[in-house]
Short mmCIF file of C-alpha atoms and ligand atoms in Angstrom, two decimals:
data_model
loop_
_atom_site.label_atom_id
_atom_site.label_comp_id
_atom_site.label_asym_id
_atom_site.label_seq_id
_atom_site.Cartn_x
_atom_site.Cartn_y
_atom_site.Cartn_z
CA UNK T 1 -6.81 -8.19 -12.26
CA UNK T 2 -8.58 -6.34 -15.25
CA UNK T 3 -7.13 -7.42 -18.52
CA UNK T 4 -8.32 -4.84 -21.29
CA UNK T 5 -8.31 -5.69 -25.05
CA UNK T 6 -8.80 -2.36 -26.40
CA UNK T 7 -8.07 0.88 -24.27
CA UNK T 8 -9.12 4.22 -24.89
CA UNK T 9 -6.54 6.47 -23.82
CA UNK T 10 -7.80 10.40 -23.99
CA UNK T 11 -4.99 12.93 -24.28
CA UNK T 12 -2.31 10.54 -25.22
CA UNK T 13 -0.24 12.81 -27.04
CA UNK T 14 0.20 15.12 -23.99
CA UNK T 15 2.94 14.89 -21.47
CA UNK T 16 1.59 12.08 -18.99
CA UNK T 17 -0.78 10.29 -21.63
CA UNK T 18 2.46 9.73 -23.84
CA UNK T 19 4.79 8.69 -21.08
CA UNK T 20 1.70 6.36 -19.99
CA UNK T 21 1.19 4.63 -23.31
CA UNK T 22 4.70 3.80 -23.89
CA UNK T 23 4.69 2.74 -20.09
CA UNK T 24 1.93 0.15 -20.88
CA UNK T 25 3.37 -1.06 -23.89
CA UNK T 26 6.92 -1.59 -22.91
CA UNK T 27 6.69 -2.38 -19.21
CA UNK T 28 3.47 -3.94 -18.28
CA UNK T 29 3.23 -7.11 -20.56
CA UNK T 30 0.08 -5.69 -22.04
CA UNK T 31 -1.23 -7.54 -25.14
CA UNK T 32 -4.13 -5.52 -26.33
CA UNK T 33 -4.48 -2.24 -28.50
CA UNK T 34 -4.43 1.33 -27.37
CA UNK T 35 -6.48 3.74 -29.27
CA UNK T 36 -5.02 7.25 -28.25
CA UNK T 37 -8.02 9.92 -28.62
CA UNK T 38 -6.41 13.47 -28.77
CA UNK T 39 -7.36 16.38 -30.21
CA UNK T 40 -3.77 17.78 -30.82
CA UNK T 41 -4.39 21.06 -29.17
CA UNK T 42 -0.87 23.00 -28.74
CA UNK T 43 -0.31 20.49 -25.94
CA UNK T 44 -0.51 17.21 -28.14
CA UNK T 45 2.36 16.27 -30.08
CA UNK T 46 2.22 13.23 -32.06
CA UNK T 47 6.00 12.92 -32.24
CA UNK T 48 6.04 12.11 -28.40
CA UNK T 49 5.13 8.94 -29.47
CA UNK T 50 7.19 8.28 -32.78
CA UNK T 51 9.18 5.36 -31.12
CA UNK T 52 5.81 3.57 -29.97
CA UNK T 53 4.01 4.05 -33.48
CA UNK T 54 6.73 2.48 -35.14
CA UNK T 55 7.34 -0.46 -32.53
CA UNK T 56 3.87 -1.36 -31.83
CA UNK T 57 2.13 -0.88 -35.22
CA UNK T 58 -1.43 -1.71 -35.26
CA UNK T 59 -1.77 -2.19 -31.62
CA UNK T 60 -1.45 1.89 -31.52
CA UNK T 61 -3.99 3.88 -33.06
CA UNK T 62 -3.57 7.68 -33.03
CA UNK T 63 -7.32 9.15 -33.50
CA UNK T 64 -7.70 12.92 -33.67
CA UNK T 65 -10.80 13.41 -32.11
CA UNK T 66 -12.48 16.39 -29.57
CA UNK T 67 -14.03 15.01 -26.21
CA UNK T 68 -16.01 18.06 -26.76
CA UNK T 69 -17.71 16.30 -29.63
CA UNK T 70 -20.51 13.54 -28.07
CA UNK T 71 -20.59 11.89 -31.19
CA UNK T 72 -17.06 11.54 -32.00
CA UNK T 73 -16.49 10.31 -28.77
CA UNK T 74 -19.30 7.52 -28.83
CA UNK T 75 -18.48 6.56 -32.42
CA UNK T 76 -14.63 5.98 -31.44
CA UNK T 77 -15.80 4.02 -28.50
CA UNK T 78 -18.06 1.80 -30.24
CA UNK T 79 -15.90 1.49 -33.15
CA UNK T 80 -12.98 0.15 -31.57
CA UNK T 81 -14.99 -2.09 -29.21
CA UNK T 82 -13.51 -0.09 -26.29
CA UNK T 83 -13.59 -2.07 -22.81
CA UNK T 84 -11.62 0.33 -20.78
CA UNK T 85 -10.81 4.41 -20.81
CA UNK T 86 -7.77 6.34 -19.06
CA UNK T 87 -9.00 9.83 -19.31
CA UNK T 88 -6.23 12.36 -19.30
CA UNK T 89 -7.27 14.64 -21.98
CA UNK T 90 -7.67 18.12 -20.58
CA UNK T 91 -6.88 21.73 -20.66
CA UNK T 92 -3.87 21.63 -18.09
CA UNK T 93 -2.22 24.74 -17.38
CA UNK T 94 -3.36 27.04 -14.39
CA UNK T 95 -1.88 30.36 -16.14
CA UNK T 96 -3.85 29.88 -19.05
CA UNK T 97 -7.00 29.15 -17.08
CA UNK T 98 -6.59 32.32 -15.53
CA UNK T 99 -6.38 34.27 -18.82
CA UNK T 100 -8.94 32.22 -20.89
CA UNK T 101 -11.23 29.79 -18.50
CA UNK T 102 -13.64 28.92 -21.38
CA UNK T 103 -11.88 26.15 -23.03
CA UNK T 104 -11.19 24.63 -19.40
CA UNK T 105 -15.29 24.32 -18.80
CA UNK T 106 -15.47 22.89 -21.98
CA UNK T 107 -13.06 20.43 -22.14
CA UNK T 108 -12.51 19.48 -18.53
CA UNK T 109 -16.16 19.46 -17.66
CA UNK T 110 -18.30 19.15 -20.83
CA UNK T 111 -15.67 16.47 -22.42
CA UNK T 112 -15.39 14.23 -19.58
CA UNK T 113 -19.14 14.24 -19.24
CA UNK T 114 -19.36 13.28 -22.90
CA UNK T 115 -16.76 10.26 -22.12
CA UNK T 116 -18.62 9.45 -19.00
CA UNK T 117 -22.19 9.43 -21.20
CA UNK T 118 -20.50 7.26 -24.00
CA UNK T 119 -18.68 4.81 -21.38
CA UNK T 120 -22.19 4.20 -19.67
CA UNK T 121 -23.85 3.50 -23.05
CA UNK T 122 -21.54 0.51 -23.58
CA UNK T 123 -22.93 -1.01 -20.55
CA UNK T 124 -21.27 -4.45 -19.22
CA UNK T 125 -18.35 -4.11 -22.29
CA UNK T 126 -17.05 -1.37 -20.24
CA UNK T 127 -14.69 -2.79 -17.43
CA UNK T 128 -13.42 0.38 -16.57
CA UNK T 129 -13.25 4.39 -16.32
CA UNK T 130 -9.94 5.56 -14.81
CA UNK T 131 -10.22 9.19 -14.43
CA UNK T 132 -6.95 11.11 -14.25
CA UNK T 133 -7.29 14.05 -11.83
CA UNK T 134 -4.85 16.53 -9.42
CA UNK T 135 -4.21 17.33 -5.98
CA UNK T 136 -4.94 21.02 -7.09
CA UNK T 137 -8.71 20.17 -6.15
CA UNK T 138 -8.11 20.07 -2.67
CA UNK T 139 -6.89 23.69 -2.72
CA UNK T 140 -3.88 24.96 -0.67
CA UNK T 141 -2.24 23.53 2.72
CA UNK T 142 -0.50 25.77 5.34
CA UNK T 143 2.80 24.96 6.69
CA UNK T 144 1.65 21.25 8.02
CA UNK T 145 -0.43 18.53 6.86
CA UNK T 146 -0.89 16.17 3.75
CA UNK T 147 -3.79 16.14 1.28
CA UNK T 148 -5.38 12.62 1.43
CA UNK T 149 -8.42 10.90 -0.14
CA UNK T 150 -10.71 12.31 2.48
CA UNK T 151 -9.57 15.80 2.39
CA UNK T 152 -12.45 18.14 1.35
CA UNK T 153 -12.81 19.91 -2.14
CA UNK T 154 -11.55 23.61 -2.23
CA UNK T 155 -10.25 24.69 -5.75
CA UNK T 156 -9.05 28.24 -6.35
CA UNK T 157 -8.27 28.14 -10.17
CA UNK T 158 -10.45 27.62 -13.03
CA UNK T 159 -8.30 24.86 -13.90
CA UNK T 160 -8.61 23.48 -10.64
CA UNK T 161 -12.51 24.29 -10.40
CA UNK T 162 -13.15 22.43 -13.83
CA UNK T 163 -11.27 19.26 -12.72
CA UNK T 164 -12.90 19.28 -9.56
CA UNK T 165 -16.37 19.48 -11.34
CA UNK T 166 -15.18 16.50 -13.69
CA UNK T 167 -14.41 14.45 -10.34
CA UNK T 168 -17.69 14.98 -9.20
CA UNK T 169 -19.22 13.97 -12.26
CA UNK T 170 -17.17 11.02 -12.67
CA UNK T 171 -17.97 9.77 -9.15
CA UNK T 172 -21.78 10.85 -9.69
CA UNK T 173 -21.93 8.40 -12.84
CA UNK T 174 -20.67 5.70 -10.75
CA UNK T 175 -22.73 5.98 -7.50
CA UNK T 176 -25.96 6.71 -9.85
CA UNK T 177 -25.53 4.67 -13.07
CA UNK T 178 -23.02 1.84 -11.66
CA UNK T 179 -20.21 2.88 -14.27
CA UNK T 180 -17.39 1.01 -13.08
CA UNK T 181 -14.80 4.09 -12.07
CA UNK T 182 -11.34 4.53 -10.40
CA UNK T 183 -9.86 8.16 -9.77
CA UNK T 184 -6.58 9.25 -8.84
CA UNK T 185 -5.48 12.62 -7.73
CA UNK T 186 -1.67 13.37 -8.38
CA UNK T 187 0.79 16.00 -7.34
CA UNK T 188 2.95 17.70 -9.99
CA UNK T 189 4.84 15.84 -12.66
CA UNK T 190 7.78 16.15 -14.40
CA UNK T 191 10.05 14.26 -16.52
CA UNK T 192 10.48 13.68 -20.40
CA UNK T 193 8.03 15.21 -23.02
CA UNK T 194 6.44 17.71 -20.86
CA UNK T 195 5.39 21.03 -22.93
CA UNK T 196 7.69 23.85 -22.02
CA UNK T 197 4.91 26.36 -20.31
CA UNK T 198 5.62 24.09 -17.19
CA UNK T 199 7.94 25.02 -14.42
CA UNK T 200 10.29 22.22 -14.76
CA UNK T 201 10.80 22.06 -18.71
CA UNK T 202 10.57 26.06 -19.00
CA UNK T 203 13.43 26.41 -16.80
CA UNK T 204 15.54 23.63 -18.11
CA UNK T 205 14.96 24.98 -21.80
CA UNK T 206 15.90 28.88 -20.87
CA UNK T 207 18.66 27.83 -18.64
CA UNK T 208 20.31 26.04 -21.61
CA UNK T 209 19.40 29.08 -23.76
CA UNK T 210 20.78 31.75 -21.32
CA UNK T 211 17.40 33.37 -21.36
CA UNK T 212 15.22 34.66 -18.09
CA UNK T 213 14.07 32.28 -15.49
CA UNK T 214 10.93 33.73 -13.88
CA UNK T 215 10.23 32.75 -10.44
CA UNK T 216 6.48 33.95 -9.63
CA UNK T 217 6.76 35.93 -6.03
CA UNK T 218 9.31 34.92 -3.60
CA UNK T 219 9.41 31.22 -4.95
CA UNK T 220 8.35 30.10 -1.70
CA UNK T 221 5.17 27.99 -2.99
CA UNK T 222 5.62 24.17 -2.18
CA UNK T 223 4.91 21.51 -4.72
CA UNK T 224 5.12 17.75 -4.19
CA UNK T 225 7.26 16.63 -7.27
CA UNK T 226 6.48 13.10 -8.69
CA UNK T 227 8.45 11.83 -11.88
CA UNK T 228 6.00 11.06 -14.50
CA UNK T 229 7.31 7.56 -15.00
CA UNK T 230 6.10 6.68 -11.08
CA UNK T 231 2.71 8.33 -11.97
CA UNK T 232 2.26 6.06 -15.02
CA UNK T 233 2.83 3.22 -13.12
CA UNK T 234 0.66 4.15 -10.20
CA UNK T 235 -2.24 4.72 -12.72
CA UNK T 236 -1.47 1.22 -14.21
CA UNK T 237 -1.71 -0.41 -10.79
CA UNK T 238 -5.11 1.16 -10.12
CA UNK T 239 -6.59 0.69 -13.53
CA UNK T 240 -5.90 -2.77 -13.53
CA UNK T 241 -6.14 -3.99 -9.58
CA UNK T 242 -8.00 -1.60 -7.58
CA UNK T 243 -11.43 -2.06 -6.60
CA UNK T 244 -14.27 -0.67 -8.50
CA UNK T 245 -15.19 2.74 -7.10
CA UNK T 246 -11.80 3.59 -5.24
CA UNK T 247 -10.01 6.98 -5.29
CA UNK T 248 -6.26 7.11 -4.64
CA UNK T 249 -3.84 10.13 -3.90
CA UNK T 250 -0.67 9.86 -5.87
CA UNK T 251 2.39 11.96 -4.67
CA UNK T 252 6.17 11.73 -4.87
CA UNK T 253 7.38 12.21 -1.21
CA UNK T 254 9.20 15.00 -2.50
CA UNK T 255 8.29 18.63 -1.36
CA UNK T 256 10.45 21.62 -2.79
CA UNK T 257 9.83 25.21 -2.79
CA UNK T 258 9.77 26.74 -6.30
CA UNK T 259 12.96 28.44 -5.82
CA UNK T 260 14.85 25.58 -4.69
CA UNK T 261 13.51 23.70 -7.76
CA UNK T 262 14.98 26.25 -10.07
CA UNK T 263 18.41 26.54 -8.34
CA UNK T 264 18.57 22.70 -8.69
CA UNK T 265 18.07 22.66 -12.10
CA UNK T 266 20.49 25.66 -12.74
CA UNK T 267 23.11 23.37 -10.78
CA UNK T 268 22.23 20.71 -13.14
CA UNK T 269 22.41 22.45 -16.48
CA UNK T 270 25.65 24.12 -15.36
CA UNK T 271 26.95 20.36 -14.55
CA UNK T 272 25.84 18.74 -17.75
CA UNK T 273 25.92 21.43 -20.64
CA UNK T 274 28.46 23.71 -21.93
CA UNK T 275 28.97 26.95 -19.79
CA UNK T 276 27.21 30.37 -20.55
CA UNK T 277 29.17 32.43 -22.96
CA UNK T 278 29.11 35.18 -19.61
CA UNK T 279 30.72 32.62 -17.58
CA UNK T 280 28.07 33.07 -15.15
CA UNK T 281 26.32 30.39 -13.32
CA UNK T 282 22.72 29.93 -14.47
CA UNK T 283 21.46 30.84 -11.24
CA UNK T 284 22.27 34.38 -12.06
CA UNK T 285 19.36 33.97 -14.83
CA UNK T 286 16.67 33.72 -11.91
CA UNK T 287 14.31 36.76 -12.07
CA UNK T 288 11.49 37.17 -9.47
CA UNK T 289 8.29 38.21 -11.42
CA UNK T 290 4.69 38.82 -10.37
CA UNK T 291 2.87 36.50 -8.39
CA UNK T 292 0.14 33.90 -10.10
CA UNK T 293 -3.10 35.45 -9.15
CA UNK T 294 -4.67 32.97 -6.48
CA UNK T 295 -1.48 31.17 -6.11
CA UNK T 296 -1.79 28.00 -3.81
CA UNK T 297 0.86 28.04 -1.02
CA UNK T 298 1.28 24.44 -0.69
CA UNK T 299 0.50 21.10 -2.06
CA UNK T 300 1.65 17.85 -0.46
CA UNK T 301 0.11 14.27 -0.70
CA UNK T 302 -0.11 11.44 1.97
CA UNK T 303 0.23 8.44 -0.60
CA UNK T 304 0.20 6.00 2.30
CA UNK T 305 -3.51 4.21 0.93
CA UNK T 306 -2.25 3.51 -2.44
CA UNK T 307 0.73 2.01 -0.83
CA UNK T 308 -0.95 -0.25 1.58
CA UNK T 309 -3.51 -1.60 -1.15
CA UNK T 310 -1.47 -1.84 -4.01
CA UNK T 311 2.21 -1.54 -2.73
CA UNK T 312 2.93 1.48 -5.10
CA UNK T 313 5.35 3.89 -3.88
CA UNK T 314 7.54 6.08 -6.25
CA UNK T 315 11.23 4.77 -7.61
CA UNK T 316 12.75 8.30 -8.12
CA UNK T 317 13.93 10.73 -5.91
CA UNK T 318 14.92 14.45 -6.27
CA UNK T 319 18.42 13.51 -7.10
CA UNK T 320 17.54 10.81 -9.75
CA UNK T 321 14.71 12.29 -10.87
CA UNK T 322 16.01 15.91 -11.67
CA UNK T 323 19.05 14.78 -13.11
CA UNK T 324 17.93 12.36 -15.77
CA UNK T 325 15.23 14.79 -16.63
CA UNK T 326 17.80 17.30 -17.27
CA UNK T 327 19.57 14.76 -19.24
CA UNK T 328 16.48 13.95 -21.34
CA UNK T 329 16.03 17.47 -22.42
CA UNK T 330 19.82 17.86 -23.55
CA UNK T 331 19.90 14.39 -25.31
CA UNK T 332 16.39 14.88 -27.03
CA UNK T 333 16.87 17.87 -29.39
CA UNK T 334 14.94 16.57 -31.99
CA UNK T 335 11.74 16.87 -29.88
CA UNK T 336 12.69 19.87 -28.39
CA UNK T 337 13.39 21.76 -31.51
CA UNK T 338 10.09 20.32 -32.93
CA UNK T 339 8.22 22.03 -29.89
CA UNK T 340 10.22 25.29 -29.80
CA UNK T 341 10.23 25.72 -33.62
CA UNK T 342 6.32 24.64 -33.55
CA UNK T 343 7.26 22.41 -36.51
CA UNK T 344 5.01 19.64 -34.67
CA UNK T 345 1.84 22.08 -35.16
CA UNK T 346 2.65 22.04 -39.02
CA UNK T 347 2.94 18.29 -39.35
CA UNK T 348 -0.27 18.10 -37.71
CA UNK T 349 -1.86 20.37 -39.88
CA UNK T 350 -0.54 18.52 -43.04
CA UNK T 351 -1.45 15.09 -41.73
CA UNK T 352 -4.60 15.63 -40.26
CA UNK T 353 -6.96 18.08 -41.65
CA UNK T 354 -9.73 18.69 -39.27
CA UNK T 355 -9.67 18.30 -35.30
CA UNK T 356 -12.66 16.01 -35.66
P1 LIG M 1 -0.97 18.11 -21.23
O1 LIG M 1 -1.48 19.69 -21.29
O2 LIG M 1 0.56 17.92 -21.57
O3 LIG M 1 -1.68 17.26 -22.42
C1 LIG M 1 -3.35 17.39 -22.47
C2 LIG M 1 -3.67 16.60 -23.73
O4 LIG M 1 -4.75 16.54 -23.82
C3 LIG M 1 -2.79 16.94 -25.24
O5 LIG M 1 -2.26 15.60 -25.70
C4 LIG M 1 -4.13 17.84 -25.78
O6 LIG M 1 -4.04 17.79 -27.19
C5 LIG M 1 -5.47 16.83 -25.06
N1 LIG M 1 -6.54 17.70 -25.40
C6 LIG M 1 -6.76 18.93 -24.84
N2 LIG M 1 -8.12 18.97 -24.97
C7 LIG M 1 -8.78 18.18 -25.74
C8 LIG M 1 -10.09 17.82 -26.20
N3 LIG M 1 -10.87 18.85 -26.06
N4 LIG M 1 -10.24 16.61 -26.63
C9 LIG M 1 -9.19 15.70 -26.77
N5 LIG M 1 -7.93 15.95 -26.44
C10 LIG M 1 -7.72 16.96 -25.94
O7 LIG M 1 -1.38 17.53 -19.89
P2 LIG M 1 -0.69 16.54 -18.58
O8 LIG M 1 0.27 17.60 -17.87
O9 LIG M 1 -0.33 15.58 -19.41
O10 LIG M 1 -1.91 16.46 -18.02
C11 LIG M 1 -2.71 15.22 -18.21
C12 LIG M 1 -3.94 14.94 -17.26
O11 LIG M 1 -3.51 15.02 -16.03
C13 LIG M 1 -4.93 15.97 -17.11
O12 LIG M 1 -6.43 15.63 -16.67
C14 LIG M 1 -4.58 16.72 -15.57
O13 LIG M 1 -5.18 17.55 -15.15
C15 LIG M 1 -3.96 15.71 -14.97
N6 LIG M 1 -2.67 16.14 -14.16
C16 LIG M 1 -1.68 16.64 -14.48
C17 LIG M 1 -0.60 16.92 -13.85
C18 LIG M 1 0.84 17.40 -14.14
O14 LIG M 1 1.56 17.70 -13.29
N7 LIG M 1 1.15 17.87 -15.47
C19 LIG M 1 -0.55 16.48 -12.15
C20 LIG M 1 -1.71 15.71 -11.99
C21 LIG M 1 -2.89 15.86 -12.59
O1 LIG M 2 -0.35 19.58 -8.86
C1 LIG M 2 -0.71 19.41 -9.90
C2 LIG M 2 -0.97 20.60 -11.04
O2 LIG M 2 0.49 20.70 -11.16
C3 LIG M 2 -1.63 19.92 -12.48
O3 LIG M 2 -2.77 19.63 -12.19
C4 LIG M 2 -1.48 20.61 -13.36
O4 LIG M 2 -2.00 20.01 -14.70
C5 LIG M 2 0.03 21.13 -13.83
O5 LIG M 2 0.47 22.32 -14.40
C6 LIG M 2 0.56 21.63 -12.30
O6 LIG M 2 0.49 22.62 -11.87
P1 LIG M 2 1.19 23.64 -11.10
O7 LIG M 2 0.60 25.34 -11.38
O8 LIG M 2 1.96 23.58 -9.96
O9 LIG M 2 2.55 23.86 -12.67
P2 LIG M 2 3.33 24.66 -13.23
O10 LIG M 2 4.42 24.05 -13.61
O11 LIG M 2 2.59 25.47 -13.95
O12 LIG M 2 4.06 25.53 -11.75
C7 LIG M 2 4.73 24.81 -10.91
C8 LIG M 2 5.04 26.04 -9.86
O13 LIG M 2 6.11 27.05 -10.11
C9 LIG M 2 3.97 26.80 -9.26
O14 LIG M 2 3.82 27.16 -8.06
C10 LIG M 2 3.91 28.20 -10.14
C11 LIG M 2 5.10 28.21 -10.35
N1 LIG M 2 5.85 28.71 -11.58
C12 LIG M 2 5.42 28.35 -12.67
C13 LIG M 2 5.88 29.14 -14.06
C14 LIG M 2 5.31 28.32 -15.29
C15 LIG M 2 6.90 29.94 -11.59
O15 LIG M 2 7.08 30.25 -10.56
N2 LIG M 2 7.24 30.40 -12.68
C16 LIG M 2 6.84 29.97 -13.96
O16 LIG M 2 7.14 30.27 -14.99
#
């Protein structure tokens, strides 16, 4: 069992990173310090951890820094005597990678390389580098079968290609330099604090406002939906208990077609929020729009290795997960308003002058 004293969490102001930091402080008995190293891009919202900053004082440090800056990364690791890294920071949105791939190469590949180098330089002081990756590196499945730890890589989007490159670099640092490493490849996450460019929060927020719900193509693409809290638990189990060099696939046993996800969200918003002024059900807002180029048909994960080795399995099913998520977006208007209005970006520029 690894017990970290000073954990560097990159991208901790994003969706999964902020849930992970909260999970570690509140649910695991962790007694050390977490340094959240985040550039605070459009996807990084410090308000997502306001409660943690208040409750955990000096044990939680938010350091605005860019993983593309090798010296900033090195300085942070040495200054805080970092003995473990959980690396979330990335450009994460497939659609953005299609219109602007450069940032994906710089952050996801060069940024990961900078972190690996700095971690390696810390020698025996570094207990573990945990690299957070995605099932998208495996490409697309047909109607049958699942991705597992032995599935060959076949990425299709600039996003997934950049994540695949970063996975290869991480494993190369383990195999070549002996950097202690674990890797997880996870399916689609949903839950609190997700930026509303991704399918689930976009549909919830548009449905609440009576706006159109854009479904790409016929909506028949399948994703394996995992509640973010289950993902965070899995990462913590791997980071603290898995053997050096191991990779785990993580999924929710919850394959759904996009159209079914959107229809379910519409029904939940109808159930939990005030009706539309028109009196129509929210499903009337669904609009089929042009498909995403290179849109992978189906992702699904065989998570039997992490179940067998570490006893992990998801605790949310689709009913409990989607319902509690819709309720969260209804109940957390301060957060959704700060994102929708861009107030969090104004707050960042007033509180953090540079991105370094
Ligand atoms: P996100 O976009 O919500 O958050 C990314 C965070 O990284 C933000 O806080 C952003 O400010 C920060 N960041 C971006 N560029 C940076 C840079 N150059 N330097 C420092 N920080 C930077 O992403 P997410 O959905 O929370 O995903 C987190 C990680 O999990 C990513 O590595 C992603 O590939 C992986 N992942 C995500 C999912 C998912 O469904 N969201 C599934 C599997 C794996
Ligand atoms: O599989 C893991 C990946 O899941 C992560 O690695 C990525 O970081 C994360 O963004 C997510 O990628 P997807 O492309 O699957 O997520 P997104 O929410 O963008 O889209 C989910 C599905 O819904 C996908 O098939 C595209 C479709 N979609 C998406 C949006 C935003 C729509 O039909 N309409 C939309 O408006």
